[in-house]
XYZ file of C-alpha atoms in Angstrom:
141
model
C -35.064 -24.421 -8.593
C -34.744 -23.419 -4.716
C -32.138 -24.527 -2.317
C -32.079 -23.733 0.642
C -33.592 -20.433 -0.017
C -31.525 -19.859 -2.427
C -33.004 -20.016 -6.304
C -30.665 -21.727 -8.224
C -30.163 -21.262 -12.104
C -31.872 -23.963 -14.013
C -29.477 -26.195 -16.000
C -29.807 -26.219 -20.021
C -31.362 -29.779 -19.912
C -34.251 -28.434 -17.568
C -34.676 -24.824 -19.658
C -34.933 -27.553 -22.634
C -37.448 -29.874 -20.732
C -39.603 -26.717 -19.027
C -39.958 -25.242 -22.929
C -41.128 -28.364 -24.139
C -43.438 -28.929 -20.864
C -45.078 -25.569 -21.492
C -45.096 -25.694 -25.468
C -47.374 -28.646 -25.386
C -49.200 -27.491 -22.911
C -49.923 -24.673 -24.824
C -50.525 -26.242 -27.923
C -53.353 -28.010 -25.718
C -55.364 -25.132 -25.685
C -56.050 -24.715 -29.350
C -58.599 -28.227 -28.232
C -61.931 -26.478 -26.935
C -62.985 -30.016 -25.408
C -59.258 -29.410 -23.284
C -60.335 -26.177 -21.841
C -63.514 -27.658 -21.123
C -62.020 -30.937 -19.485
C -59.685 -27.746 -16.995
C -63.041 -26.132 -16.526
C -64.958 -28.863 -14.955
C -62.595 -29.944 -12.886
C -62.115 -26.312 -11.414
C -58.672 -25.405 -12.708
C -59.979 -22.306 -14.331
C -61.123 -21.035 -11.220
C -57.487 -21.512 -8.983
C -55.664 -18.199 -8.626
C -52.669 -20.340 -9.139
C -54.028 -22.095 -12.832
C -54.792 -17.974 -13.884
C -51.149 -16.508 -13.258
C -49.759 -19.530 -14.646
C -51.983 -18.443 -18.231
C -51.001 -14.961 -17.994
C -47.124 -16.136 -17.269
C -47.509 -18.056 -20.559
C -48.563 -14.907 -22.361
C -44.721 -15.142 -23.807
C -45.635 -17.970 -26.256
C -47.457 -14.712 -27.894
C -44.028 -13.109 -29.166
C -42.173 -14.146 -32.444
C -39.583 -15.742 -31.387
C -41.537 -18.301 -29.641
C -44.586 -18.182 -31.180
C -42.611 -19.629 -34.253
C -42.800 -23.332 -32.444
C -46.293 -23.151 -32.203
C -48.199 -26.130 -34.805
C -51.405 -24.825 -33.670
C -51.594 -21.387 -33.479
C -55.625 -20.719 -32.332
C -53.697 -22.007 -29.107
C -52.669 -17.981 -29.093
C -56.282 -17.223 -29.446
C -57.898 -19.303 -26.651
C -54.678 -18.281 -24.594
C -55.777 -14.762 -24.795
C -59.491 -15.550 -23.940
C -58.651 -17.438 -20.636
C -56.923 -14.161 -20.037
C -60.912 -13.048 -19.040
C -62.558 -14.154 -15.967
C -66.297 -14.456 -17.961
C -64.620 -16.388 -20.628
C -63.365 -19.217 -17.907
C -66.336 -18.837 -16.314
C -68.179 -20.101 -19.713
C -65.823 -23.193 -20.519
C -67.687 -25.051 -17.692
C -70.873 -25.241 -20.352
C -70.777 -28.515 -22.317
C -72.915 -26.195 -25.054
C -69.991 -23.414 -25.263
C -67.830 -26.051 -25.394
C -69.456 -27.555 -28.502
C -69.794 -24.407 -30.169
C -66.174 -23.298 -29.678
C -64.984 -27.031 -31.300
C -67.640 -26.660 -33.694
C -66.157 -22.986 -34.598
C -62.414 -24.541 -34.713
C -63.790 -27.001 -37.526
C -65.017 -24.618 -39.731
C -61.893 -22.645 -39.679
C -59.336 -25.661 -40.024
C -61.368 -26.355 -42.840
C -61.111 -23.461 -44.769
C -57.784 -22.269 -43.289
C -55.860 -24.344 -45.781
C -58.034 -23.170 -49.033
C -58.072 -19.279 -47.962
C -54.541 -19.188 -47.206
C -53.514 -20.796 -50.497
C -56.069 -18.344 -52.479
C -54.473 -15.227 -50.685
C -50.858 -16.142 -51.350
C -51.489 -17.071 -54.750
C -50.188 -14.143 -57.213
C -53.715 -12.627 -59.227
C -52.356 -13.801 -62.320
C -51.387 -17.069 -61.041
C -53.341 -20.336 -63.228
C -56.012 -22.078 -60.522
C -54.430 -25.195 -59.258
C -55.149 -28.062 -61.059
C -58.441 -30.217 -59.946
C -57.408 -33.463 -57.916
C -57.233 -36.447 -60.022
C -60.787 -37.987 -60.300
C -61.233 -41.460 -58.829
C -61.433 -44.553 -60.722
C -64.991 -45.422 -62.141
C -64.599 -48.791 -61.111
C -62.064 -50.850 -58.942
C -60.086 -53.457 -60.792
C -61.344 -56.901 -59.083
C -59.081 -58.505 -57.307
C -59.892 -62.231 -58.267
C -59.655 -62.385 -62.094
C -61.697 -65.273 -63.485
């Protein structure tokens, strides 16, 4: 905050409020059709828009990183780091394939990640519950 010249420490309620500003906005990227949506409409391309990506390079480090839900947010953080990569977000086609990309993984995040902490001589989970052969009716004659 600026007064007068003078920048003026922000209070804990605004620290609180900026974090939360910038977390979601961060979390934002991990959604390819975002990026896109900032490309077309030329935010990519402001000198302003770029520092402000490189200033959030912080949500990279541990300690805040740990808030993140979405962490291929980190990923396309670091690619908007790269002029060609901006450049490409404009494409409704790159878009695609990036989303398209972000499916696949989310899919199989969950099963690799279970696999790979699982101990080698841990039992296989059990198989989900098979569904009934038939529903009950619901008017009984």
């Amino acid at each position: 905050m600026m007064m007068a010249g003078k920048v003026m420490p922000e209070t804990e309620d605004q620290n609180r409020i900026r974090f939360q500003v910038e977390l979601e906005f961060v979390q934002c990227l991990a959604n390819p059709n975002y990026i896109h949506f900032l490309a077309q409409r030329g935010y990519l391309k402001e000198q302003t828009f770029v520092n402000y990506i490189r200033y959030l390079q912080y949500w990279r480090e541990p300690e805040y990183a740990r808030y993140l839900k979405y962490p291929m947010c980190l990923h396309f953080l670091e690619l908007l780091q790269h002029e060609a990569f901006r450049r490409e977000c404009v494409s409704a086609q790159v878009c695609k394939f990036m989303d398209d990309q972000a499916i696949l993984l989310w899919q199989h995040y969950t099963r690799r990640r279970t696999r790979t902490l699982q101990p080698p001589d841990a039992p296989a989970p059990p198989a989900p519950p098979a569904p009934p052969a038939q529903l009950p009716s619901r008017h009984q004659s």
